[in-house]
XYZ file of C-alpha atoms in Angstrom:
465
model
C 22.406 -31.167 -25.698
C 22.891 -29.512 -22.467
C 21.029 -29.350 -19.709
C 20.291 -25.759 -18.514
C 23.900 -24.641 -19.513
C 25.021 -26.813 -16.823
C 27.224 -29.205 -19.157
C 24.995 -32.048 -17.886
C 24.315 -33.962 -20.751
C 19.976 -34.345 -21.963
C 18.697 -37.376 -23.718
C 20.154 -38.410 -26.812
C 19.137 -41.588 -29.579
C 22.807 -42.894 -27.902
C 22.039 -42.199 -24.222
C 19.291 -41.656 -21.883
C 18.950 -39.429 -19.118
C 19.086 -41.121 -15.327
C 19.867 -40.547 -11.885
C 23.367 -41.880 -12.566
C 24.533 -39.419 -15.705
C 22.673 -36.380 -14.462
C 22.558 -34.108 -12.432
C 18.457 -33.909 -12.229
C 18.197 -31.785 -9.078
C 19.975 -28.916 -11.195
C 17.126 -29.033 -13.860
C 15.678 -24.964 -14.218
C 12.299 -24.826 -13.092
C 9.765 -23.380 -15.616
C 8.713 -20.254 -12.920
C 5.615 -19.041 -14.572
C 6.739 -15.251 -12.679
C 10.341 -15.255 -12.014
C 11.875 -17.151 -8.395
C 15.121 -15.617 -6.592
C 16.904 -12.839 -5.315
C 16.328 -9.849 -7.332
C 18.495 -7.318 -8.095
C 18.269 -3.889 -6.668
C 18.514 -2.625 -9.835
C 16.270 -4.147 -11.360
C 13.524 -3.504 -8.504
C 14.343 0.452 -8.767
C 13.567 -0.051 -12.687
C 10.535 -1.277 -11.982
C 8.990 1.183 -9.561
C 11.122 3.814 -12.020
C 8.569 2.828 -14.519
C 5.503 3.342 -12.461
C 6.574 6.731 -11.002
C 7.155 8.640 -14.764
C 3.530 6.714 -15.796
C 1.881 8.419 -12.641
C 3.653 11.463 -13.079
C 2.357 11.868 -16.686
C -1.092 11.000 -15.590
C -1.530 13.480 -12.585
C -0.776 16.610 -13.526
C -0.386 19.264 -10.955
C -1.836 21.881 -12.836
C -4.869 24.665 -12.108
C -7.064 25.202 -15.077
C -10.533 27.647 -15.671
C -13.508 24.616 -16.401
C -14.952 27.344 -18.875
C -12.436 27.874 -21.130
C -9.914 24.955 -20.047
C -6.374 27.996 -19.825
C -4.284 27.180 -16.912
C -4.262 29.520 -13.611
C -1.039 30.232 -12.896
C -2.122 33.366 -10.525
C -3.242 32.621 -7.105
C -5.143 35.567 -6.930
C -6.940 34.525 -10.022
C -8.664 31.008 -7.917
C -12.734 31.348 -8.242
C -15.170 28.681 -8.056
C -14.841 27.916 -11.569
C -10.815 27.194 -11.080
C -10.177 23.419 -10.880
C -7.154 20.603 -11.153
C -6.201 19.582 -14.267
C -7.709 16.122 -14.799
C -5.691 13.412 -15.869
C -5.810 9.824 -15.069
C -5.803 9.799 -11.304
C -7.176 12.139 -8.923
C -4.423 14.306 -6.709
C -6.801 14.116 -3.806
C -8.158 10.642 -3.759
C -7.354 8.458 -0.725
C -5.207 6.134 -3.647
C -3.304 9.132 -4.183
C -2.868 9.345 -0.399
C -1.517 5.588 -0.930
C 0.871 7.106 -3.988
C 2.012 9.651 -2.004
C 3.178 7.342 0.915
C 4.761 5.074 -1.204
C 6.323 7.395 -3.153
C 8.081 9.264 0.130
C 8.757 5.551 0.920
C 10.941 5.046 -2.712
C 12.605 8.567 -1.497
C 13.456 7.249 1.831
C 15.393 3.740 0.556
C 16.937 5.115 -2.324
C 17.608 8.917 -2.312
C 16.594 9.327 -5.309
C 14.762 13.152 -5.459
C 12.897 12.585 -8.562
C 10.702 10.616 -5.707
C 10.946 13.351 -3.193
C 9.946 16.185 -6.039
C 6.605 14.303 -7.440
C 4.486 14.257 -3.983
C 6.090 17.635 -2.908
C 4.772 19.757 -6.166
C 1.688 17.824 -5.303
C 1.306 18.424 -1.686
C 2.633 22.199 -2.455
C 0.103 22.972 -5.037
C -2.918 21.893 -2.710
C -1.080 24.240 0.049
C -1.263 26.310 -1.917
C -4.982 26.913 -3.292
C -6.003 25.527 -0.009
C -6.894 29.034 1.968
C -8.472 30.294 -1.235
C -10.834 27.640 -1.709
C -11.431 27.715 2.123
C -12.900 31.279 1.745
C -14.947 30.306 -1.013
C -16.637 27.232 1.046
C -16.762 29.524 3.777
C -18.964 31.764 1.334
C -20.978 28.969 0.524
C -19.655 28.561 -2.929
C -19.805 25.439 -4.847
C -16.411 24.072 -6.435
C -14.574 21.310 -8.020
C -15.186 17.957 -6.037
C -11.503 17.098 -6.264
C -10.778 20.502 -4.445
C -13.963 20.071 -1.753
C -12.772 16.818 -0.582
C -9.262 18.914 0.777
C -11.360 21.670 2.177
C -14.486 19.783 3.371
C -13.853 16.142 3.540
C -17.070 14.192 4.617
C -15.793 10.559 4.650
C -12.370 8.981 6.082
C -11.739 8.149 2.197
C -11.485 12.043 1.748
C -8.965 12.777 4.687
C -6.930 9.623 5.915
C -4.362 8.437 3.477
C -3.768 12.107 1.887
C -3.383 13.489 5.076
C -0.629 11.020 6.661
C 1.254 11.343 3.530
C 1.742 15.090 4.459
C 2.460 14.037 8.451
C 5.215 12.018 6.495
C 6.156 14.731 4.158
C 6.445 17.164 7.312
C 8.466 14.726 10.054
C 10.775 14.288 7.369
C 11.530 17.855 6.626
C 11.809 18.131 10.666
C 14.547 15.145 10.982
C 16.685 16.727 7.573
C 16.674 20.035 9.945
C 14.931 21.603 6.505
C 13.401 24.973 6.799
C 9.780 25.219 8.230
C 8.221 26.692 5.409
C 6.719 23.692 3.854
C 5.437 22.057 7.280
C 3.683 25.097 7.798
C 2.198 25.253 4.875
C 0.974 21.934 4.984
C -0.187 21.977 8.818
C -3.435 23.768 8.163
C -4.893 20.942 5.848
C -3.389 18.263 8.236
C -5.287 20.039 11.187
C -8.559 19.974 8.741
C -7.930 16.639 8.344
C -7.186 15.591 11.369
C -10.473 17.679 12.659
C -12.622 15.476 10.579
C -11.310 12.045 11.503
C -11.307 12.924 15.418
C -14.226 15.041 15.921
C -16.798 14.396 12.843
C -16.720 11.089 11.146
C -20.023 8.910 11.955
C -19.182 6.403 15.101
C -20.749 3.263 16.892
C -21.430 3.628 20.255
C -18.329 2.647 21.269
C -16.111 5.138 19.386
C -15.437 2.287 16.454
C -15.272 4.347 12.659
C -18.493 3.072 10.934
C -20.935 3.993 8.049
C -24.313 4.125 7.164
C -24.121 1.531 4.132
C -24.680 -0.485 2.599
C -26.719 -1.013 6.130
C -27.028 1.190 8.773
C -24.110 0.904 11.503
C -21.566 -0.937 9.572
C -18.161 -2.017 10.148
C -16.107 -1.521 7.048
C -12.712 -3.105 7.068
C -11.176 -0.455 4.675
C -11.757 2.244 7.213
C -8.447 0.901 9.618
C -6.642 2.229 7.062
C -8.502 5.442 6.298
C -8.219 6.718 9.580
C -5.856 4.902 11.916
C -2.709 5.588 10.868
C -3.569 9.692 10.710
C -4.305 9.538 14.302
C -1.319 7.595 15.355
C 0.973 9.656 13.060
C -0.727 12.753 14.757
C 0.980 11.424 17.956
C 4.028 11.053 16.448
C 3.714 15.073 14.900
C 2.488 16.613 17.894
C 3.958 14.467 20.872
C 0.073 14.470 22.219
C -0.501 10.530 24.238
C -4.151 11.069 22.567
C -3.807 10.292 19.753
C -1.640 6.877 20.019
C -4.179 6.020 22.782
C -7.166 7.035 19.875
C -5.457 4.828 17.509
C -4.653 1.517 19.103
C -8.305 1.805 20.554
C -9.155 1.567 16.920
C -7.141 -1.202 16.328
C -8.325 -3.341 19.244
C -12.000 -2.743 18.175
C -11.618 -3.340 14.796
C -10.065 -6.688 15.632
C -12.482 -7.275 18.087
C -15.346 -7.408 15.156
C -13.601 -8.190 12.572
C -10.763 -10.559 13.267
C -11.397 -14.292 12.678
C -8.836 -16.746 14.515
C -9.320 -19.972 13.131
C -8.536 -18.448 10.022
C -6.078 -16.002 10.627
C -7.952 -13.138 8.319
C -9.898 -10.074 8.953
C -13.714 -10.251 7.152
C -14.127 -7.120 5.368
C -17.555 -6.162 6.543
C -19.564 -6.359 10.065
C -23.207 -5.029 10.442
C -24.429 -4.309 13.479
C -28.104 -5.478 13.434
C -26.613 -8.924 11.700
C -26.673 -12.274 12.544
C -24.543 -13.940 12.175
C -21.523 -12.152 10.916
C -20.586 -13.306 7.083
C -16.859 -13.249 6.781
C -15.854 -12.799 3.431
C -12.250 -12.766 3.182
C -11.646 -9.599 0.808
C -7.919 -9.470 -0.605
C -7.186 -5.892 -0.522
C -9.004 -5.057 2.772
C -7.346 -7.404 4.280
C -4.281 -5.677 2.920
C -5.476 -2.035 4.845
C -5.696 -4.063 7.937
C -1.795 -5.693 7.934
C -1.212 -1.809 6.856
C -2.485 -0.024 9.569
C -0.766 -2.184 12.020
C 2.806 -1.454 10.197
C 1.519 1.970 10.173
C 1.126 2.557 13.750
C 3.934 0.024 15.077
C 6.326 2.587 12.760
C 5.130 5.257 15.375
C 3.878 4.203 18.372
C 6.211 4.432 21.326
C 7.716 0.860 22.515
C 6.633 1.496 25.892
C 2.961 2.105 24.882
C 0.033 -0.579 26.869
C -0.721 -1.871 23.352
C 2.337 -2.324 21.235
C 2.438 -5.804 22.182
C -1.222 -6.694 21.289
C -0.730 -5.345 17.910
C 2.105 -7.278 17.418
C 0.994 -9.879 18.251
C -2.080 -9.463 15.781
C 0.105 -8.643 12.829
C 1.705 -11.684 13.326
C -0.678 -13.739 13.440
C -2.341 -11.972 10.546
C 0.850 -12.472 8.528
C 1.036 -16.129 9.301
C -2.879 -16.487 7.647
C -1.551 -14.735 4.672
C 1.134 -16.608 4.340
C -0.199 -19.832 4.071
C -3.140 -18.717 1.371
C -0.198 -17.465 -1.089
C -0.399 -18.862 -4.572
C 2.754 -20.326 -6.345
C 2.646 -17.966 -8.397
C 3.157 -15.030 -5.869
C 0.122 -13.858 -5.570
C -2.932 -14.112 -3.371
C -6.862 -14.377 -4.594
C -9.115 -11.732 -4.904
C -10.998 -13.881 -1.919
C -8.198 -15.232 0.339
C -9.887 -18.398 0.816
C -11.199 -19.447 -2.383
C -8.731 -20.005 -4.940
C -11.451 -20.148 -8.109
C -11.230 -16.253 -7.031
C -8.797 -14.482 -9.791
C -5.155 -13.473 -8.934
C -4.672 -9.848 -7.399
C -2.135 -7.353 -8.050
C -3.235 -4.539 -5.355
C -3.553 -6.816 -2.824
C -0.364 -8.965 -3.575
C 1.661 -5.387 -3.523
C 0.130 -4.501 -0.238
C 1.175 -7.686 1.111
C 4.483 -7.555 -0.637
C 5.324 -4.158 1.197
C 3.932 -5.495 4.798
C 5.570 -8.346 5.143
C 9.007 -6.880 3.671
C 8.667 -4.324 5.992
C 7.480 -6.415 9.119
C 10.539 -8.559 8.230
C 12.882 -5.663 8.275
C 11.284 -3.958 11.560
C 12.044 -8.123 12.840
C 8.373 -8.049 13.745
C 8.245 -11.086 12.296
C 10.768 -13.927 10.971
C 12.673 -13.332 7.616
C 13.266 -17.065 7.440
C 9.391 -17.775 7.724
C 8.532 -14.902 5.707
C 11.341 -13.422 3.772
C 10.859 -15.934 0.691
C 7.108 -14.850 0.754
C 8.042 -11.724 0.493
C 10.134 -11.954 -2.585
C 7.393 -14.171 -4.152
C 5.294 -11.606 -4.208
C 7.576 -8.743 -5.524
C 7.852 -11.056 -8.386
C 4.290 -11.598 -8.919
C 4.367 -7.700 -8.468
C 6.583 -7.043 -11.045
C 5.201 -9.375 -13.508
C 1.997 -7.091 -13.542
C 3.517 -3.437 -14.188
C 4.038 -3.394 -18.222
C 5.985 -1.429 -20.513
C 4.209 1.802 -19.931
C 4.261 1.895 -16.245
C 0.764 1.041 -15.529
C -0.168 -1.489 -12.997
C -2.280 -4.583 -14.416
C -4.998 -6.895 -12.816
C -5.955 -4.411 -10.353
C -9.502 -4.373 -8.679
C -11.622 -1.343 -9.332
C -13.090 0.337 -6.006
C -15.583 -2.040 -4.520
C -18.281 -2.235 -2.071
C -19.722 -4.605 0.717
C -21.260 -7.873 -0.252
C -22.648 -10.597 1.777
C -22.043 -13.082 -1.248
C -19.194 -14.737 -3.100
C -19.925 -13.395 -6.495
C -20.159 -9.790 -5.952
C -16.037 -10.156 -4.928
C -15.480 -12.707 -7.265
C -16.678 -10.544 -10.351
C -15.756 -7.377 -9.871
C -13.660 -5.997 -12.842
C -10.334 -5.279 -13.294
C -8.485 -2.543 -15.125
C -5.026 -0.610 -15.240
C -6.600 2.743 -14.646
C -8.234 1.544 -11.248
C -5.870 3.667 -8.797
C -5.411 1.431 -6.426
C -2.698 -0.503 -7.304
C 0.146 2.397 -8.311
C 0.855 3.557 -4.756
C 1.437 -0.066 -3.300
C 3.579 -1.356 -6.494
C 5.775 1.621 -5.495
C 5.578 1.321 -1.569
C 6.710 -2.621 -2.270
C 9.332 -1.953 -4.330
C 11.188 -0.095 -2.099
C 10.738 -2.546 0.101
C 11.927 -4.770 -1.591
C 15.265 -2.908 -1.745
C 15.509 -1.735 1.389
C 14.999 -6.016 2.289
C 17.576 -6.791 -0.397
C 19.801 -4.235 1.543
C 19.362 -5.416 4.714
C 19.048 -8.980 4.724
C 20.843 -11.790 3.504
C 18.913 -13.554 1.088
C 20.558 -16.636 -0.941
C 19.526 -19.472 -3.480
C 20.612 -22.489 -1.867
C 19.909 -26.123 -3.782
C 17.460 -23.528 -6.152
C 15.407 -22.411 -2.919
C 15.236 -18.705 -1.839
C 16.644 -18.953 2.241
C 17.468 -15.746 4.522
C 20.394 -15.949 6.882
C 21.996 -14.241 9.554
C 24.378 -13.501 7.691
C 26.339 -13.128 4.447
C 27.247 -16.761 3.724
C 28.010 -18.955 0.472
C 25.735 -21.257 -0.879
C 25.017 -23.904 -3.388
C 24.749 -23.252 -6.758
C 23.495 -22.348 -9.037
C 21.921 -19.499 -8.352
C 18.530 -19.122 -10.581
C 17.739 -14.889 -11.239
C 14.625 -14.334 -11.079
C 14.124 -13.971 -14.679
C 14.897 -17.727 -14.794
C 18.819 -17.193 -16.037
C 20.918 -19.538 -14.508
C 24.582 -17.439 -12.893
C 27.126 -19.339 -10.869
């Protein structure tokens, strides 16, 4: 019998295996989730997968609630006129996620079926958007999903959707494309923008908060849900405000929220509190590492705060790093591995520290094989439909390890589409850009394109030479 395919010869009644007949070291591991280099490829298959699920579960459609015909008239929008519901909502902030990652898919690989899904999606709400404003201006009452564009009353309504369409416009702007579309869009991103500036509830300091669970609290998530809007605001209208806004955010965020000695953000801070429970929340932690890529992508290199952030998201990466399961994945809490394996989380990850890797914010020898760990354990979780498995539903603050530890899973929570598709692409641009090898069966980047040992194990555990 052979060993692996190798030629190396296994036990036999005539001869036992040894150090001295075989080759042990060549051995295939039994990878519970794949372990290699990926092919680009296969990565775009993946993500492939997950954009025609989403785009068969969000359709961007107008319908009458009262007798459920489409409205294919502008002029024919009243306060009974609503989306289309399917399984996602167009104007959630995971939608705001999609849409980023999707732009992101566009971006590495050119492929326009990317480009097309957020643009019909972004177009429609351009659309209906003044119509809808006259109606709230009237005083009418409308569908939710609709309100949230024209009224938003929480970050969660305006961040994420609303940097998605910065990103939709500076693109059009650097392709020299016609202005038509960015000024459709710039009305909503002004609404937007409005809200998260000038209206959403504060500290006395400036930092984002909320009024629950208790009053004046901190809530990790909320980096994310405004930050990068305001930096990307900089980067759309040139104004110093709004980078100085955002890395203000940043610092105070940390400031509250950062933990050194164990290089993670806790998800919640309460004001009136004391002391300050840190519970090490997976995907909150990944909106943290996220806004920091975010705003690094747009912040000017000679602003007073680039390095400070830097800084942070390095160290933040390095915490991460360590608390990585073999598998690929991280814990639904970081720090407490009876906690269940997370696929939102893991892709958020996946995506930050590819990216910080390929921005050389951080080293792709340190954290290049993490990075590819967790695409597999990524990968591993979208199924033969396209839907994204072992995702945490939207959750809440708790001051106790069983609220996190508990909360369900399920392949319709939104959460986990836009990241699977923001990592993938990633992923290639990574595989594009660095040098990643097998060498003695262990993932190393280089410098450079060099030769190495073999074999080379795939990551779907197939040995090539």
């Amino acid at each position: 019998m052979l060993l692996g395919g190798l030629g190396c010869t296994m036990t036999t009644s005539a001869q036992q295996v040894n150090d001295n007949n075989t080759p042990l070291h060549l051995m295939r591991p039994q990878y519970q989730v794949g372990y290699g280099v990926p092919s680009v490829e296969r990565v775009k298959q993946t993500i492939d997968r997950v954009l025609h699920y989403i785009d068969a579960e969000t359709p961007a459609v107008l319908v009458d609630k009262r007798t459920g015909r489409e409205v294919t008239r502008l002029k024919d929008i009243n306060a009974d006129t609503q989306l289309k519901q399917g399984g996602f909502r167009l104007t959630s902030y995971e939608w705001g996620v999609t849409y980023s990652g999707v732009l992101a898919a566009y971006e590495v690989t050119g492929d326009e079926t990317y480009r097309d899904y957020v643009r019909k999606r972004h177009q429609l709400l351009a659309d209906i958007f003044p119509y809808f404003q006259k109606l709230h201006q009237k005083g009418q009452q409308f569908d939710g999903n609709i309100r949230r564009v024209v009224d938003p009353h929480a970050l969660d309504d305006a961040g994420a959707v609303c940097c998605s369409m910065i990103k939709a416009v500076l693109r059009e702007k650097e392709r020299g494309k016609s202005e038509e579309f960015a000024t459709a869009l710039r009305p909503m991103i002004d609404n937007y923008a409005d809200y998260i500036m000038n209206k959403e509830y504060r500290l006395s300091d400036g930092i984002f908060a909320r009024l629950r669970p208790q009053k004046n609290t901190v809530w990790l998530d909320d980096m994310f849900m405004g930050i990068p809007t305001v930096a990307y605001m900089g980067r759309l209208t040139g104004e110093q405000r709004y980078y100085d806004e955002a890395t203000r955010q940043v610092m105070q965020f940390a400031s509250r929220m950062w933990v050194e000695a164990r290089g993670l953000f806790r998800h919640g801070w309460v004001e009136a509190m004391t002391p300050h429970p840190a519970f090490f929340w997976g995907r909150a932690n990944g909106w943290a590492i996220l806004t920091m890529c975010e705003v690094l992508d747009v912040l000017p290199s000679d602003h007073p705060q680039r390095q400070a952030i830097t800084d942070l998201l390095r160290k933040h990466a390095e915490g991460l790093a360590r608390l990585q399961h073999h598998n690929g994945f991280w814990h639904q809490l970081l720090d407490r591995n009876d906690t269940y394996l997370e696929a939102s989380a893991t892709a958020i990850y996946t995506y930050c520290l590819a990216h910080a890797v390929n921005q050389g914010w951080i080293d792709a020898k340190a954290f290049g094989p993490v990075a590819l760990m967790g695409w597999h354990a990524v990968e591993s979780q979208v199924n033969d439909k396209g839907q994204v498995e072992n995702v945490c539903v939207g959750t809440g603050m708790g001051f106790d390890a069983a609220f996190y530890a508990y909360r369900p899973v399920h392949v319709m929570a939104a959460h986990g589409y836009g990241p699977v598709i923001w990592a993938g692409a990633e992923i290639i641009r990574l595989l594009r850009q660095q040098h990643p090898k097998l060498n003695d069966s262990a993932v190393q980047f280089y410098d450079e394109e060099v030769p190495t040992n073999q074999p080379i194990f795939n990551y779907d555990g197939k040995i090539r030479f």
